mmCIF file of C-alpha atoms in Angstrom:
data_model
loop_
_atom_site.group_PDB
_atom_site.id
_atom_site.type_symbol
_atom_site.label_atom_id
_atom_site.label_comp_id
_atom_site.label_asym_id
_atom_site.label_seq_id
_atom_site.Cartn_x
_atom_site.Cartn_y
_atom_site.Cartn_z
ATOM 1 C CA MET V 132 25.783 23.732 3.394
ATOM 2 C CA ASN V 133 27.543 25.531 6.270
ATOM 3 C CA ASP V 134 29.225 24.063 9.323
ATOM 4 C CA MET V 135 26.037 24.283 11.355
ATOM 5 C CA THR V 136 24.095 22.022 9.037
ATOM 6 C CA PRO V 137 23.782 18.603 10.658
ATOM 7 C CA THR V 138 24.946 15.680 8.611
ATOM 8 C CA ARG V 139 22.531 12.978 7.598
ATOM 9 C CA GLU V 140 23.906 10.768 10.351
ATOM 10 C CA GLN V 141 23.361 13.476 12.938
ATOM 11 C CA ARG V 142 19.827 14.020 11.723
ATOM 12 C CA GLU V 143 18.996 10.389 11.740
ATOM 13 C CA ALA V 144 20.505 9.827 15.172
ATOM 14 C CA LYS V 145 18.021 12.288 16.598
ATOM 15 C CA LEU V 146 15.025 11.411 14.531
ATOM 16 C CA GLU V 147 12.514 8.677 15.054
ATOM 17 C CA GLY V 148 9.586 7.840 12.867
ATOM 18 C CA MET V 149 8.638 10.580 10.470
ATOM 19 C CA GLY V 150 11.558 11.942 8.480
ATOM 20 C CA CYS V 151 13.778 9.036 9.454
ATOM 21 C CA LYS V 152 14.841 6.357 7.043
ATOM 22 C CA ARG V 153 13.508 3.042 8.218
ATOM 23 C CA LYS V 154 14.737 -0.303 7.086
ATOM 24 C CA ARG V 155 11.848 -2.478 6.060
ATOM 25 C CA VAL V 156 11.632 -5.900 7.658
ATOM 26 C CA GLU V 157 9.993 -7.442 4.608
ATOM 27 C CA ASP V 158 12.962 -6.620 2.374
ATOM 28 C CA ILE V 159 14.946 -9.467 3.940
ATOM 29 C CA ARG V 160 12.603 -12.014 2.412
ATOM 30 C CA PHE V 161 11.772 -10.089 -0.752
ATOM 31 C CA THR V 162 15.442 -9.812 -1.719
ATOM 32 C CA GLN V 163 15.960 -13.536 -1.245
ATOM 33 C CA GLY V 164 13.057 -14.908 -3.205
ATOM 34 C CA LYS V 165 11.137 -15.752 -0.053
ATOM 35 C CA GLY V 166 8.153 -13.520 -0.665
ATOM 36 C CA ASN V 167 4.717 -15.085 -0.737
ATOM 37 C CA TYR V 168 2.449 -13.770 -3.475
ATOM 38 C CA VAL V 169 -1.092 -14.729 -4.380
ATOM 39 C CA ASP V 170 0.287 -16.969 -7.104
ATOM 40 C CA ASP V 171 2.284 -18.859 -4.468
ATOM 41 C CA LEU V 172 -0.765 -19.679 -2.352
ATOM 42 C CA LYS V 173 -1.792 -23.303 -2.299
ATOM 43 C CA LEU V 174 -4.838 -24.266 -0.291
ATOM 44 C CA PRO V 175 -6.579 -27.618 0.008
ATOM 45 C CA GLY V 176 -9.057 -28.091 -2.820
ATOM 46 C CA MET V 177 -8.089 -24.794 -4.372
ATOM 47 C CA LEU V 178 -9.251 -24.189 -7.940
ATOM 48 C CA HIS V 179 -7.819 -21.877 -10.529
ATOM 49 C CA GLY V 180 -10.034 -19.556 -12.510
ATOM 50 C CA ASP V 181 -9.465 -17.940 -15.836
ATOM 51 C CA PHE V 182 -11.429 -14.999 -17.152
ATOM 52 C CA VAL V 183 -12.512 -14.880 -20.732
ATOM 53 C CA ARG V 184 -12.968 -11.404 -22.061
ATOM 54 C CA SER V 185 -14.969 -10.090 -24.931
ATOM 55 C CA PRO V 186 -13.086 -9.475 -28.143
ATOM 56 C CA HIS V 187 -15.525 -6.675 -28.866
ATOM 57 C CA ALA V 188 -15.741 -3.352 -27.116
ATOM 58 C CA HIS V 189 -19.456 -3.149 -27.821
ATOM 59 C CA ALA V 190 -21.452 -6.233 -28.612
ATOM 60 C CA ARG V 191 -24.491 -8.178 -27.596
ATOM 61 C CA VAL V 192 -23.851 -11.542 -26.028
ATOM 62 C CA LYS V 193 -26.284 -13.898 -27.671
ATOM 63 C CA SER V 194 -25.030 -17.097 -26.163
ATOM 64 C CA ILE V 195 -22.036 -18.639 -24.503
ATOM 65 C CA ASN V 196 -21.135 -22.208 -25.212
ATOM 66 C CA GLY V 197 -18.736 -23.749 -22.762
ATOM 67 C CA ASP V 198 -18.860 -27.286 -24.137
ATOM 68 C CA GLU V 199 -15.367 -27.213 -25.625
ATOM 69 C CA ALA V 200 -13.888 -25.740 -22.464
ATOM 70 C CA LEU V 201 -15.532 -28.427 -20.352
ATOM 71 C CA LYS V 202 -13.878 -31.113 -22.484
ATOM 72 C CA VAL V 203 -10.418 -29.930 -21.421
ATOM 73 C CA PRO V 204 -9.097 -32.264 -18.722
ATOM 74 C CA GLY V 205 -9.223 -30.627 -15.322
ATOM 75 C CA VAL V 206 -11.910 -28.097 -16.176
ATOM 76 C CA LEU V 207 -14.619 -28.459 -13.548
ATOM 77 C CA ALA V 208 -17.027 -25.696 -14.436
ATOM 78 C CA VAL V 209 -17.779 -22.829 -16.722
ATOM 79 C CA ILE V 210 -19.326 -19.973 -14.843
ATOM 80 C CA THR V 211 -21.307 -17.374 -16.745
ATOM 81 C CA ALA V 212 -23.837 -14.726 -15.912
ATOM 82 C CA GLU V 213 -26.464 -17.476 -16.224
ATOM 83 C CA THR V 214 -24.743 -19.392 -13.453
ATOM 84 C CA LEU V 215 -24.772 -16.341 -11.216
ATOM 85 C CA LYS V 216 -28.541 -16.079 -11.590
ATOM 86 C CA THR V 217 -28.923 -19.470 -9.962
ATOM 87 C CA VAL V 218 -27.162 -18.275 -6.820
ATOM 88 C CA ASN V 219 -28.796 -14.843 -6.701
ATOM 89 C CA LEU V 220 -25.635 -13.053 -7.725
ATOM 90 C CA ALA V 221 -26.779 -11.871 -11.122
ATOM 91 C CA TRP V 222 -27.133 -8.332 -9.803
ATOM 92 C CA MET V 223 -23.373 -8.112 -9.489
ATOM 93 C CA PRO V 224 -21.888 -6.570 -12.628
ATOM 94 C CA THR V 225 -19.103 -9.122 -12.747
ATOM 95 C CA LEU V 226 -19.879 -11.387 -15.662
ATOM 96 C CA ALA V 227 -21.472 -9.978 -18.758
ATOM 97 C CA GLY V 228 -24.540 -11.806 -19.946
ATOM 98 C CA ASP V 229 -26.337 -9.389 -22.163
ATOM 99 C CA VAL V 230 -24.402 -6.420 -23.525
ATOM 100 C CA GLN V 231 -20.685 -5.892 -23.582
ATOM 101 C CA MET V 232 -20.106 -2.184 -23.736
ATOM 102 C CA VAL V 233 -17.016 -0.166 -23.016
ATOM 103 C CA ALA V 234 -16.620 2.827 -25.239
ATOM 104 C CA GLY V 235 -19.861 2.471 -27.152
ATOM 105 C CA ARG V 236 -17.949 2.002 -30.358
ATOM 106 C CA ARG V 237 -18.660 -0.813 -32.681
ATOM 107 C CA GLN V 238 -15.914 -3.008 -33.920
ATOM 108 C CA GLY V 239 -15.997 -4.226 -37.458
ATOM 109 C CA ARG V 240 -14.942 -7.813 -37.049
ATOM 110 C CA VAL V 241 -17.749 -10.327 -36.857
ATOM 111 C CA PRO V 242 -16.680 -13.882 -36.117
ATOM 112 C CA GLU V 243 -18.407 -16.469 -38.185
ATOM 113 C CA PRO V 244 -20.919 -18.626 -36.351
ATOM 114 C CA GLY V 245 -19.133 -21.554 -34.820
ATOM 115 C CA SER V 246 -15.677 -20.023 -35.162
ATOM 116 C CA ARG V 247 -13.265 -20.627 -32.325
ATOM 117 C CA LEU V 248 -11.443 -17.864 -30.576
ATOM 118 C CA ARG V 249 -8.816 -18.688 -28.022
ATOM 119 C CA GLY V 250 -9.477 -17.331 -24.607
ATOM 120 C CA ARG V 251 -11.466 -14.315 -25.640
ATOM 121 C CA VAL V 252 -15.190 -14.458 -25.602
ATOM 122 C CA PRO V 253 -17.954 -12.815 -23.587
ATOM 123 C CA THR V 254 -17.046 -13.030 -19.976
ATOM 124 C CA ALA V 255 -17.057 -16.294 -18.179
ATOM 125 C CA MET V 256 -14.560 -18.258 -16.231
ATOM 126 C CA PRO V 257 -13.833 -21.935 -15.967
ATOM 127 C CA PRO V 258 -12.226 -23.090 -12.735
ATOM 128 C CA THR V 259 -9.623 -25.693 -13.463
ATOM 129 C CA THR V 260 -7.461 -27.888 -11.314
ATOM 130 C CA ALA V 261 -4.429 -26.432 -12.997
ATOM 131 C CA SER V 262 -3.729 -23.428 -15.115
ATOM 132 C CA THR V 263 -4.921 -24.593 -18.468
ATOM 133 C CA ARG V 264 -4.878 -23.093 -21.868
ATOM 134 C CA TRP V 265 -8.172 -23.806 -23.318
ATOM 135 C CA TRP V 266 -10.385 -23.105 -26.229
ATOM 136 C CA TRP V 267 -13.805 -21.826 -26.204
ATOM 137 C CA ASN V 268 -16.383 -22.537 -28.756
ATOM 138 C CA MET V 269 -18.288 -19.443 -29.506
ATOM 139 C CA SER V 270 -21.496 -20.253 -31.204
ATOM 140 C CA ARG V 271 -22.872 -16.875 -32.087
ATOM 141 C CA CYS V 272 -21.615 -13.431 -31.368
ATOM 142 C CA ARG V 273 -22.370 -10.403 -33.468
ATOM 143 C CA SER V 274 -21.143 -6.923 -32.962
ATOM 144 C CA MET O 228 18.309 -14.187 -18.694
ATOM 145 C CA LYS O 229 14.576 -14.057 -18.298
ATOM 146 C CA SER O 230 13.161 -17.442 -17.367
ATOM 147 C CA CYS O 231 9.984 -16.670 -19.306
ATOM 148 C CA THR O 232 11.900 -16.399 -22.579
ATOM 149 C CA VAL O 233 13.970 -19.571 -22.238
ATOM 150 C CA PHE O 234 12.801 -23.135 -22.540
ATOM 151 C CA ALA O 235 14.018 -25.360 -19.744
ATOM 152 C CA VAL O 236 15.705 -27.607 -22.290
ATOM 153 C CA GLN O 237 17.766 -24.678 -23.529
ATOM 154 C CA ALA O 238 19.315 -24.445 -20.092
ATOM 155 C CA GLN O 239 20.434 -28.045 -20.102
ATOM 156 C CA GLY O 240 23.955 -28.337 -18.760
ATOM 157 C CA ALA O 241 24.042 -24.712 -17.700
ATOM 158 C CA ASP O 242 24.627 -23.379 -14.227
ATOM 159 C CA ILE O 243 21.495 -21.578 -13.115
ATOM 160 C CA MET O 244 21.535 -18.944 -10.443
ATOM 161 C CA THR O 245 18.236 -17.670 -9.103
ATOM 162 C CA ILE O 246 17.476 -15.105 -6.441
ATOM 163 C CA GLU O 247 17.452 -17.868 -3.834
ATOM 164 C CA GLY O 248 21.172 -18.404 -4.431
ATOM 165 C CA VAL O 249 22.324 -14.806 -4.382
ATOM 166 C CA ALA O 250 22.914 -14.397 -0.642
ATOM 167 C CA ASN O 251 26.406 -14.851 0.759
ATOM 168 C CA ALA O 252 27.494 -18.314 1.848
ATOM 169 C CA ASP O 253 27.080 -17.352 5.511
ATOM 170 C CA GLY O 254 23.465 -16.376 4.873
ATOM 171 C CA THR O 255 23.974 -12.624 4.995
ATOM 172 C CA LEU O 256 22.609 -10.433 2.242
ATOM 173 C CA SER O 257 24.841 -9.880 -0.770
ATOM 174 C CA ALA O 258 25.954 -6.363 -1.620
ATOM 175 C CA LEU O 259 23.098 -6.008 -4.095
ATOM 176 C CA GLN O 260 20.483 -7.410 -1.740
ATOM 177 C CA GLU O 261 21.733 -5.105 0.964
ATOM 178 C CA GLY O 262 21.748 -2.193 -1.457
ATOM 179 C CA PHE O 263 18.123 -2.777 -2.409
ATOM 180 C CA ARG O 264 17.196 -2.825 1.237
ATOM 181 C CA MET O 265 19.278 0.177 2.267
ATOM 182 C CA MET O 266 18.244 2.348 -0.670
ATOM 183 C CA HIS O 267 14.571 1.330 -0.643
ATOM 184 C CA GLY O 268 14.995 -0.239 -4.037
ATOM 185 C CA LEU O 269 11.774 -2.191 -3.680
ATOM 186 C CA GLN O 270 8.222 -1.912 -2.522
ATOM 187 C CA CYS O 271 6.216 -5.003 -3.333
ATOM 188 C CA GLY O 272 9.353 -6.966 -4.209
ATOM 189 C CA PHE O 273 7.921 -8.625 -7.284
ATOM 190 C CA CYS O 274 10.492 -7.270 -9.738
ATOM 191 C CA THR O 275 13.339 -7.491 -7.241
ATOM 192 C CA PRO O 276 14.688 -10.962 -8.111
ATOM 193 C CA GLY O 277 15.000 -9.956 -11.758
ATOM 194 C CA MET O 278 16.462 -6.588 -10.908
ATOM 195 C CA ILE O 279 19.065 -8.055 -8.578
ATOM 196 C CA LEU O 280 20.135 -10.814 -10.937
ATOM 197 C CA ARG O 281 20.299 -8.406 -13.852
ATOM 198 C CA ALA O 282 22.338 -5.995 -11.760
ATOM 199 C CA GLN O 283 24.620 -8.807 -10.660
ATOM 200 C CA ARG O 284 25.430 -9.603 -14.274
ATOM 201 C CA LEU O 285 25.786 -5.929 -15.071
ATOM 202 C CA LEU O 286 28.316 -5.395 -12.276
ATOM 203 C CA LYS O 287 30.211 -8.483 -13.318
ATOM 204 C CA GLU O 288 30.651 -7.095 -16.800
ATOM 205 C CA ASN O 289 31.020 -3.485 -15.725
ATOM 206 C CA PRO O 290 32.078 -3.149 -12.079
ATOM 207 C CA ASN O 291 31.826 0.617 -12.070
ATOM 208 C CA PRO O 292 28.884 1.628 -14.238
ATOM 209 C CA THR O 293 27.660 5.159 -14.691
ATOM 210 C CA GLU O 294 24.065 5.972 -13.856
ATOM 211 C CA ALA O 295 23.234 5.939 -17.558
ATOM 212 C CA GLU O 296 24.825 2.520 -17.944
ATOM 213 C CA ILE O 297 22.838 1.200 -15.000
ATOM 214 C CA ARG O 298 19.612 2.572 -16.428
ATOM 215 C CA MET O 299 20.374 1.069 -19.804
ATOM 216 C CA GLY O 300 21.399 -2.189 -18.149
ATOM 217 C CA ILE O 301 18.116 -2.704 -16.316
ATOM 218 C CA SER O 302 15.944 -1.322 -19.098
ATOM 219 C CA GLY O 303 14.540 -4.775 -19.841
ATOM 220 C CA ASN O 304 13.137 -5.124 -16.329
ATOM 221 C CA PHE O 305 9.983 -3.385 -15.217
ATOM 222 C CA CYS O 306 9.118 -2.045 -11.790
ATOM 223 C CA ARG O 307 5.465 -1.085 -11.502
ATOM 224 C CA CYS O 308 5.501 0.121 -7.895
ATOM 225 C CA THR O 309 7.373 3.316 -7.837
ATOM 226 C CA GLY O 310 10.093 3.901 -10.372
ATOM 227 C CA TYR O 311 13.748 3.318 -10.911
ATOM 228 C CA GLN O 312 15.482 6.037 -8.925
ATOM 229 C CA ASN O 313 16.047 3.930 -5.838
ATOM 230 C CA ILE O 314 16.829 0.832 -7.863
ATOM 231 C CA VAL O 315 19.620 2.751 -9.578
ATOM 232 C CA ARG O 316 20.858 3.958 -6.203
ATOM 233 C CA ALA O 317 20.741 0.430 -4.838
ATOM 234 C CA ILE O 318 22.946 -0.779 -7.668
ATOM 235 C CA GLN O 319 25.305 2.159 -7.174
ATOM 236 C CA TYR O 320 25.443 1.273 -3.481
ATOM 237 C CA ALA O 321 26.324 -2.322 -4.305
ATOM 238 C CA ALA O 322 28.943 -1.318 -6.874
ATOM 239 C CA ALA O 323 30.609 0.926 -4.335
ATOM 240 C CA LYS O 324 30.551 -1.778 -1.695
ATOM 241 C CA ILE O 325 31.990 -4.393 -4.034
ATOM 242 C CA ASN O 326 34.674 -1.967 -5.168
ATOM 243 C CA GLY O 327 35.498 -1.083 -1.569
ATOM 244 C CA VAL O 328 34.788 2.604 -1.941
ATOM 245 C CA GLU O 329 32.416 4.798 -0.046
ATOM 246 C CA PHE O 330 29.004 5.193 -1.597
ATOM 247 C CA GLN O 331 28.498 8.789 -2.683
ATOM 248 C CA GLU O 332 24.874 9.663 -3.000
ATOM 249 C CA ALA O 333 24.024 12.256 -5.576
ATOM 250 C CA ALA O 334 23.029 15.568 -3.998
ATOM 251 C CA GLU O 335 19.345 15.638 -3.145
#
């Protein structure tokens, strides 16, 4: 650096916009715990949803039984691919109803019929009035 | 202290400081909060409360940490936006300000 090289201050005094350090306005609230994230949102009548994912990378969904989930206080609904059919949304590849396939590789573990797995079964989501840990009764699922 | 690893009952009788209580009494940003802002130590801000409180403890125990000590000190906190370079600089900025010396940025 020779004597002709402007200092950072001299550069910044001349610059605007591109190439100039800007102080972000949002940092004032973010550094004080005043940010507002999706998890902070509270709207009237708002429900919480929880996604249940398949424990198998490649499996056929034979049935989904939400009875146990519905028994949990605060659980209002269990939404599956079957539910989406009733509102003409089954074409959306959001909830698996037939085949769960990711890498096309079979997994060895086969849950026994009627076994309970916590929170991990072919895709579906139960809206609840509060974040709830819940159990799902999986009737039959074979890889 | 990570709130997710401590039961509320374990904190009984303890003084708890959260990000909401870090600012100076007159409402201005603390040296660390200012450092994070000045050095672009945050993007989305989600990890910032943890980073600032961790750094606050770090500087209390070691007022003049080396870069390696800062990196080790915050190694339990994750930033998923961008990386740790500016977070380290923000803590260096705050350390310098608290110690009353001029902040020397490493050559770019």
